[in-house]
Amino acid sequence: MAKNLLIVESPAKAKTIEKILGENFEVKSCYGHIRDLEKGDMGIDVHNNYKPRYIVPEDKEKVVRELKSLAKKSGEVWLATDEDREGEAISWHLCEVLGLDPATTKRIVFHEITKPAIQSAVNRPRTVDMNLVNAQQARRILDRIVGFELSPVLWRKMSMKNNLSAGRVQSVAVRIIAEREREINAFTATSQFKIEAVFTAKDLSGKTVPFTAEGKRQSSAENAENFLKSCIGANYSVTDIQVKPARKTPPPPFTTSTLQQEASRKLGYGVSRTMILAQKLYESGKITYMRTDSVNLSETATEATTKQIASQYGRQYVQNRRFKNKNESAQEAHEAIRPTYMENMTVEDSDCRRLYELIWKRTMACQMADAELEKTTAKIQISTNKEELSATGEVLKFDGFLKVYMEDRDDDDLTEEERQEGMLPPLSVNQVLPLREMKAIERFSRPLPRYTEASLVKKLEELGIGRPSTYAPTISTIVKRGYVEKRDKEGVKRDFRILELRGGEIKKLVEQENTGAEKSKLFPTDLGLVVTDFLKQYFDDIMDYNFTARIEEEFDEVAQGKMLWSKMIDDFYNPFKKDVEKTIETAERINGERELGVDAQTGKKVIARMGRYGPMVQIGDVNDEEKPRFAKLKNTQSIETINYDEAMELFRLPRNLGSFEGSDLTVNIGRFGPYIAHDKKFYSLGKEYDPYSISFEEAVPLVVEKRAAKEQRTIKVFEKEKIQVLRGPYGPYIKQGLRNFKLPKEKQETAADLSLEEVKAIIEEVKANPPKRVPRRKKS
DNA sequence: CAGTGAGCGAGCTTCCGCTTGACTT
């Protein structure tokens, strides 16, 4: 009898399942979606109940062809795509393409790839749930409408670039970044004075050790000074000691989002890197599926983990738990991310090792006992005033899951208390404490931090926007479109005051701290800000943080058969299409223009705005008789924050430094940074030189030196053909336009004697047989 | 490699969510 054909989405899964199911089944994968909406005319017939026009995309033709021929040869076809909206739709598309009847074709689902789960699924096949399929079609069509209606509006209304895009997910992601940036810009720091007293006491071994107690924060320097003054000559004694037990619970096992967050905090990985490494681990059978929103662990996994904990740390470390998803939008088609074999504590592949160990530890921890702590709070009275100081300490009584795993928190989530927890020496009530010193330290409030890739993913997940398979690609998209960029920001120095009471005297000090420094954070570009403002002004409902959550409720109704999908789309489309038309008709072209002041010399207006090639400043109007002056913004500057003085500074370039060998020496900043131009040649300026202040005397030797280096590199020039023979770090090579061609070994010695014909022949030769590239390994 | 910034308009772009390789630099 012919084998049955069972189709899943992922090829790695197919292999595992084939082993489990044995002889009667051939298991193949369809590699995700096999059909999609046609691109032309949105792929939807809006006048005919939004009838979708599906096609098999080019890159899926091969898979579809293979599945078709296999389906013909096989016995029964079983559909085992993921159990969620998208998976159900894939099964339906498979029916359509393979000529199967969705009403009778066997459809099975499982949430984990284990023998019992798969066998019980095979014993209880159902058929394709058309309501769920329709919910997916509604989702797909709505996203297509939003994306393909909004993007063209941007093309018409934005003065720059023409591959702009907008969409239900990406546009809200940019909005999140844009709003945080504006919050930070609008933030003004206030300061308070933190009171810190250092006392000494004997520890268990009899050694005298210092510990810190805190008092109420003082709102001003004056109050702080008065408080310290009131403490001069005081005695300090313990009035009360409270000891309270506390527990810490392990976090749930990883989902895509939490894995990305922890890999970012602990390992410094961007979300794409995390996903590439996780994919590698998955494909080599080391971990379960890496795109999941479920925190569920299979029975077998829980057992294996328990066994591993008991043998490695002892029974007292085991505490079995089941985790539930908080997130309502979770579709839970898979397990949590965990190692497939808990006995493997690590993997050989050095690139993947750190990520694997993180997953292993987190999985172990989630089935381990709580950590038990003892929190001690001592109240300390001051004989000369009514204020009280308090010292807190924490002692770990039982480490529990902390033995393997400590979750990292973003610094800004920590409370002041958590930051200062340490050990306290043993104290007793009425004990008199000698004061070593007391300080009032000025502390400034801080704005919320900018988003990292991972914290943006966390935010999107909280809002129910996007899915595990799209978090990383969404970030790539908004970066590629130029709405957002990932970079560092240097901090600025800020003075803060310290008042110090020691030996009956108060000293005033001023120290410096660095504030506002950020590493690898997401910043909105001017383009991102302008586009976000535009979309918010004209398409407020789609930019609403709750838009996705609202339409998800409607998709759910479609999935339950309570609403017709075409009706749902119709209700959305009609008012939306009106907004689109109205916007195209009425909205002005936008360029984010901002007036900065009036040029003192010419009396002309100075503005900052988006130009065709990005953000810039401009003196004068384009309609003036005299052409306006233009200057590009530096990439750390923004239309929104640049001021008049900073703008005028930009107009100091290009600077003519004077004449050298009969030609002007000019300094400017170009596409590739600052440069000196001389005699129609260009020389890059290194970081150590500032184009705004470099002098003629400094520039001349640089030009001489760089020119010499350039000449040294040049072996031969064929001016007319724009071909050069150059000396590079790997030997001589030919350069034609932007392309480089390696010389054959036997010609390298005699490169200077090459004729134009020989050079052309080499170029043709290399073009005909391009050198094989070895894929470069990324540094880890 | 090192410019530009206005307007005309051919021909193009664009979404989200499932999946992996097959391609260069």
GROMACS .gro file of N, CA, C and O in nm, chain A residues 476-546:
model
  284
  476SER      N    1   1.424   4.520   1.128
  476SER     CA    2   1.505   4.539   1.007
  476SER      C    3   1.434   4.632   0.909
  476SER      O    4   1.499   4.716   0.845
  477THR      N    5   1.305   4.617   0.896
  477THR     CA    6   1.230   4.700   0.801
  477THR      C    7   1.237   4.847   0.837
  477THR      O    8   1.270   4.931   0.754
  478ILE      N    9   1.208   4.880   0.962
  478ILE     CA   10   1.204   5.023   0.996
  478ILE      C   11   1.344   5.086   0.993
  478ILE      O   12   1.358   5.205   0.973
  479VAL      N   13   1.447   5.002   1.010
  479VAL     CA   14   1.582   5.053   0.994
  479VAL      C   15   1.614   5.072   0.846
  479VAL      O   16   1.668   5.175   0.804
  480LYS      N   17   1.576   4.974   0.765
  480LYS     CA   18   1.601   4.981   0.621
  480LYS      C   19   1.530   5.100   0.557
  480LYS      O   20   1.583   5.165   0.468
  481ARG      N   21   1.413   5.129   0.603
  481ARG     CA   22   1.338   5.242   0.548
  481ARG      C   23   1.393   5.376   0.594
  481ARG      O   24   1.350   5.481   0.549
  482GLY      N   25   1.485   5.371   0.689
  482GLY     CA   26   1.543   5.496   0.736
  482GLY      C   27   1.457   5.570   0.837
  482GLY      O   28   1.476   5.689   0.860
  483TYR      N   29   1.364   5.501   0.900
  483TYR     CA   30   1.280   5.564   1.001
  483TYR      C   31   1.349   5.566   1.138
  483TYR      O   32   1.320   5.649   1.223
  484VAL      N   33   1.433   5.467   1.156
  484VAL     CA   34   1.492   5.444   1.287
  484VAL      C   35   1.637   5.405   1.266
  484VAL      O   36   1.669   5.342   1.165
  485GLU      N   37   1.725   5.444   1.354
  485GLU     CA   38   1.861   5.393   1.345
  485GLU      C   39   1.913   5.350   1.482
  485GLU      O   40   1.872   5.402   1.584
  486LYS      N   41   2.001   5.249   1.475
  486LYS     CA   42   2.057   5.198   1.598
  486LYS      C   43   2.195   5.260   1.615
  486LYS      O   44   2.278   5.250   1.527
  487ARG      N   45   2.215   5.332   1.725
  487ARG     CA   46   2.348   5.391   1.746
  487ARG      C   47   2.373   5.419   1.894
  487ARG      O   48   2.287   5.396   1.979
  488ASP      N   49   2.492   5.473   1.919
  488ASP     CA   50   2.529   5.510   2.056
  488ASP      C   51   2.509   5.659   2.071
  488ASP      O   52   2.508   5.733   1.974
  489LYS      N   53   2.496   5.702   2.194
  489LYS     CA   54   2.495   5.845   2.219
  489LYS      C   55   2.592   5.873   2.332
  489LYS      O   56   2.591   5.804   2.434
  490GLU      N   57   2.677   5.972   2.308
  490GLU     CA   58   2.770   6.010   2.414
  490GLU      C   59   2.696   6.086   2.522
  490GLU      O   60   2.607   6.164   2.494
  491GLY      N   61   2.735   6.063   2.644
  491GLY     CA   62   2.671   6.136   2.753
  491GLY      C   63   2.729   6.276   2.767
  491GLY      O   64   2.823   6.312   2.697
  492VAL      N   65   2.668   6.353   2.854
  492VAL     CA   66   2.726   6.485   2.885
  492VAL      C   67   2.764   6.487   3.032
  492VAL      O   68   2.703   6.419   3.116
  493LYS      N   69   2.867   6.566   3.063
  493LYS     CA   70   2.911   6.577   3.202
  493LYS      C   71   2.815   6.669   3.278
  493LYS      O   72   2.768   6.769   3.225
  494ARG      N   73   2.789   6.631   3.400
  494ARG     CA   74   2.700   6.714   3.482
  494ARG      C   75   2.757   6.720   3.623
  494ARG      O   76   2.805   6.619   3.676
  495ASP      N   77   2.753   6.838   3.682
  495ASP     CA   78   2.799   6.852   3.820
  495ASP      C   79   2.691   6.805   3.916
  495ASP      O   80   2.573   6.825   3.890
  496PHE      N   81   2.732   6.741   4.024
  496PHE     CA   82   2.637   6.719   4.132
  496PHE      C   83   2.704   6.749   4.266
  496PHE      O   84   2.825   6.738   4.279
  497ARG      N   85   2.623   6.793   4.359
  497ARG     CA   86   2.676   6.843   4.487
  497ARG      C   87   2.673   6.734   4.594
  497ARG      O   88   2.583   6.650   4.596
  498ILE      N   89   2.773   6.736   4.678
  498ILE     CA   90   2.776   6.645   4.793
  498ILE      C   91   2.803   6.727   4.918
  498ILE      O   92   2.892   6.812   4.919
  499LEU      N   93   2.725   6.704   5.020
  499LEU     CA   94   2.752   6.763   5.150
  499LEU      C   95   2.798   6.650   5.240
  499LEU      O   96   2.734   6.545   5.245
  500GLU      N   97   2.908   6.672   5.308
  500GLU     CA   98   2.966   6.562   5.383
  500GLU      C   99   2.987   6.602   5.529
  500GLU      O  100   3.053   6.702   5.557
  501LEU      N  101   2.927   6.525   5.618
  501LEU     CA  102   2.946   6.550   5.761
  501LEU      C  103   3.045   6.447   5.815
  501LEU      O  104   3.021   6.326   5.805
  502ARG      N  105   3.155   6.499   5.869
  502ARG     CA  106   3.257   6.408   5.922
  502ARG      C  107   3.329   6.482   6.034
  502ARG      O  108   3.367   6.598   6.015
  503GLY      N  109   3.341   6.416   6.148
  503GLY     CA  110   3.409   6.477   6.262
  503GLY      C  111   3.353   6.612   6.302
  503GLY      O  112   3.427   6.705   6.328
  504GLY      N  113   3.220   6.623   6.297
  504GLY     CA  114   3.156   6.745   6.345
  504GLY      C  115   3.162   6.862   6.249
  504GLY      O  116   3.120   6.972   6.279
  505GLU      N  117   3.214   6.836   6.127
  505GLU     CA  118   3.223   6.946   6.032
  505GLU      C  119   3.155   6.910   5.900
  505GLU      O  120   3.156   6.794   5.857
  506ILE      N  121   3.096   7.011   5.836
  506ILE     CA  122   3.030   6.987   5.708
  506ILE      C  123   3.113   7.044   5.595
  506ILE      O  124   3.151   7.160   5.597
  507LYS      N  125   3.145   6.956   5.499
  507LYS     CA  126   3.222   7.000   5.382
  507LYS      C  127   3.132   6.997   5.260
  507LYS      O  128   3.045   6.910   5.247
  508LYS      N  129   3.152   7.093   5.170
  508LYS     CA  130   3.074   7.094   5.046
  508LYS      C  131   3.164   7.058   4.928
  508LYS      O  132   3.269   7.118   4.910
  509LEU      N  133   3.121   6.962   4.851
  509LEU     CA  134   3.200   6.919   4.736
  509LEU      C  135   3.114   6.924   4.611
  509LEU      O  136   2.993   6.916   4.617
  510VAL      N  137   3.182   6.934   4.498
  510VAL     CA  138   3.112   6.921   4.369
  510VAL      C  139   3.184   6.812   4.291
  510VAL      O  140   3.305   6.816   4.275
  511GLU      N  141   3.108   6.713   4.244
  511GLU     CA  142   3.168   6.610   4.160
  511GLU      C  143   3.097   6.605   4.026
  511GLU      O  144   2.993   6.667   4.008
  512GLN      N  145   3.156   6.528   3.934
  512GLN     CA  146   3.096   6.518   3.801
  512GLN      C  147   3.049   6.378   3.772
  512GLN      O  148   3.111   6.281   3.813
  513GLU      N  149   2.938   6.369   3.702
  513GLU     CA  150   2.893   6.239   3.655
  513GLU      C  151   2.859   6.251   3.508
  513GLU      O  152   2.836   6.360   3.457
  514ASN      N  153   2.857   6.136   3.442
  514ASN     CA  154   2.823   6.132   3.301
  514ASN      C  155   2.676   6.095   3.291
  514ASN      O  156   2.632   5.999   3.353
  515THR      N  157   2.601   6.170   3.215
  515THR     CA  158   2.459   6.139   3.208
  515THR      C  159   2.410   6.136   3.065
  515THR      O  160   2.461   6.207   2.979
  516GLY      N  161   2.312   6.049   3.040
  516GLY     CA  162   2.249   6.045   2.908
  516GLY      C  163   2.324   5.961   2.806
  516GLY      O  164   2.287   5.960   2.690
  517ALA      N  165   2.429   5.890   2.848
  517ALA     CA  166   2.500   5.804   2.753
  517ALA      C  167   2.417   5.679   2.724
  517ALA      O  168   2.359   5.621   2.815
  518GLU      N  169   2.408   5.641   2.599
  518GLU     CA  170   2.333   5.521   2.563
  518GLU      C  171   2.413   5.442   2.460
  518GLU      O  172   2.479   5.497   2.374
  519LYS      N  173   2.401   5.310   2.469
  519LYS     CA  174   2.473   5.222   2.376
  519LYS      C  175   2.375   5.136   2.299
  519LYS      O  176   2.287   5.076   2.358
  520SER      N  177   2.393   5.130   2.167
  520SER     CA  178   2.311   5.042   2.084
  520SER      C  179   2.161   5.063   2.106
  520SER      O  180   2.089   4.968   2.129
  521LYS      N  181   2.120   5.186   2.100
  521LYS     CA  182   1.978   5.215   2.121
  521LYS      C  183   1.911   5.258   1.990
  521LYS      O  184   1.979   5.297   1.895
  522LEU      N  185   1.780   5.255   1.989
  522LEU     CA  186   1.705   5.293   1.869
  522LEU      C  187   1.667   5.441   1.876
  522LEU      O  188   1.603   5.484   1.972
  523PHE      N  189   1.707   5.516   1.776
  523PHE     CA  190   1.674   5.658   1.765
  523PHE      C  191   1.587   5.678   1.642
  523PHE      O  192   1.615   5.619   1.538
  524PRO      N  193   1.486   5.763   1.652
  524PRO     CA  194   1.410   5.795   1.531
  524PRO      C  195   1.491   5.891   1.446
  524PRO      O  196   1.564   5.974   1.499
  525THR      N  197   1.481   5.878   1.315
  525THR     CA  198   1.542   5.978   1.227
  525THR      C  199   1.440   6.089   1.206
  525THR      O  200   1.323   6.074   1.241
  526ASP      N  201   1.483   6.198   1.145
  526ASP     CA  202   1.388   6.303   1.112
  526ASP      C  203   1.279   6.250   1.021
  526ASP      O  204   1.162   6.284   1.036
  527LEU      N  205   1.319   6.164   0.927
  527LEU     CA  206   1.220   6.103   0.839
  527LEU      C  207   1.116   6.025   0.919
  527LEU      O  208   0.996   6.038   0.896
  528GLY      N  209   1.163   5.947   1.016
  528GLY     CA  210   1.073   5.870   1.100
  528GLY      C  211   0.976   5.959   1.177
  528GLY      O  212   0.857   5.930   1.189
  529LEU      N  213   1.027   6.070   1.228
  529LEU     CA  214   0.943   6.163   1.305
  529LEU      C  215   0.838   6.228   1.215
  529LEU      O  216   0.720   6.235   1.250
  530VAL      N  217   0.883   6.272   1.099
  530VAL     CA  218   0.791   6.342   1.008
  530VAL      C  219   0.681   6.247   0.958
  530VAL      O  220   0.563   6.280   0.957
  531VAL      N  221   0.722   6.125   0.919
  531VAL     CA  222   0.624   6.029   0.870
  531VAL      C  223   0.525   5.992   0.982
  531VAL      O  224   0.404   5.982   0.959
  532THR      N  225   0.577   5.974   1.103
  532THR     CA  226   0.488   5.940   1.215
  532THR      C  227   0.386   6.051   1.241
  532THR      O  228   0.267   6.024   1.258
  533ASP      N  229   0.433   6.175   1.240
  533ASP     CA  230   0.340   6.287   1.261
  533ASP      C  231   0.233   6.290   1.154
  533ASP      O  232   0.115   6.312   1.181
  534PHE      N  233   0.277   6.268   1.031
  534PHE     CA  234   0.182   6.270   0.920
  534PHE      C  235   0.075   6.161   0.936
  534PHE      O  236  -0.044   6.187   0.928
  535LEU      N  237   0.121   6.040   0.963
  535LEU     CA  238   0.026   5.928   0.976
  535LEU      C  239  -0.067   5.949   1.094
  535LEU      O  240  -0.185   5.917   1.089
  536LYS      N  241  -0.011   6.005   1.203
  536LYS     CA  242  -0.096   6.029   1.320
  536LYS      C  243  -0.202   6.134   1.290
  536LYS      O  244  -0.315   6.125   1.337
  537GLN      N  245  -0.163   6.232   1.211
  537GLN     CA  246  -0.259   6.339   1.181
  537GLN      C  247  -0.374   6.288   1.094
  537GLN      O  248  -0.489   6.323   1.118
  538TYR      N  249  -0.343   6.205   0.996
  538TYR     CA  250  -0.448   6.166   0.901
  538TYR      C  251  -0.503   6.026   0.922
  538TYR      O  252  -0.610   5.994   0.870
  539PHE      N  253  -0.429   5.941   0.994
  539PHE     CA  254  -0.477   5.803   1.013
  539PHE      C  255  -0.461   5.762   1.159
  539PHE      O  256  -0.399   5.662   1.192
  540ASP      N  257  -0.523   5.844   1.240
  540ASP     CA  258  -0.511   5.829   1.384
  540ASP      C  259  -0.551   5.689   1.434
  540ASP      O  260  -0.486   5.632   1.520
  541ASP      N  261  -0.656   5.633   1.376
  541ASP     CA  262  -0.706   5.503   1.425
  541ASP      C  263  -0.606   5.391   1.401
  541ASP      O  264  -0.587   5.305   1.486
  542ILE      N  265  -0.539   5.396   1.287
  542ILE     CA  266  -0.443   5.289   1.257
  542ILE      C  267  -0.317   5.304   1.340
  542ILE      O  268  -0.253   5.206   1.378
  543MET      N  269  -0.283   5.426   1.374
  543MET     CA  270  -0.164   5.452   1.456
  543MET      C  271  -0.193   5.430   1.605
  543MET      O  272  -0.102   5.432   1.687
  544ASP      N  273  -0.319   5.411   1.640
  544ASP     CA  274  -0.356   5.389   1.780
  544ASP      C  275  -0.290   5.261   1.832
  544ASP      O  276  -0.289   5.158   1.764
  545TYR      N  277  -0.237   5.268   1.954
  545TYR     CA  278  -0.172   5.151   2.012
  545TYR      C  279  -0.268   5.034   2.028
  545TYR      O  280  -0.226   4.919   2.039
  546ASN      N  281  -0.397   5.063   2.034
  546ASN     CA  282  -0.493   4.954   2.054
  546ASN      C  283  -0.558   4.906   1.925
  546ASN      O  284  -0.647   4.821   1.929
   0.00000   0.00000   0.00000
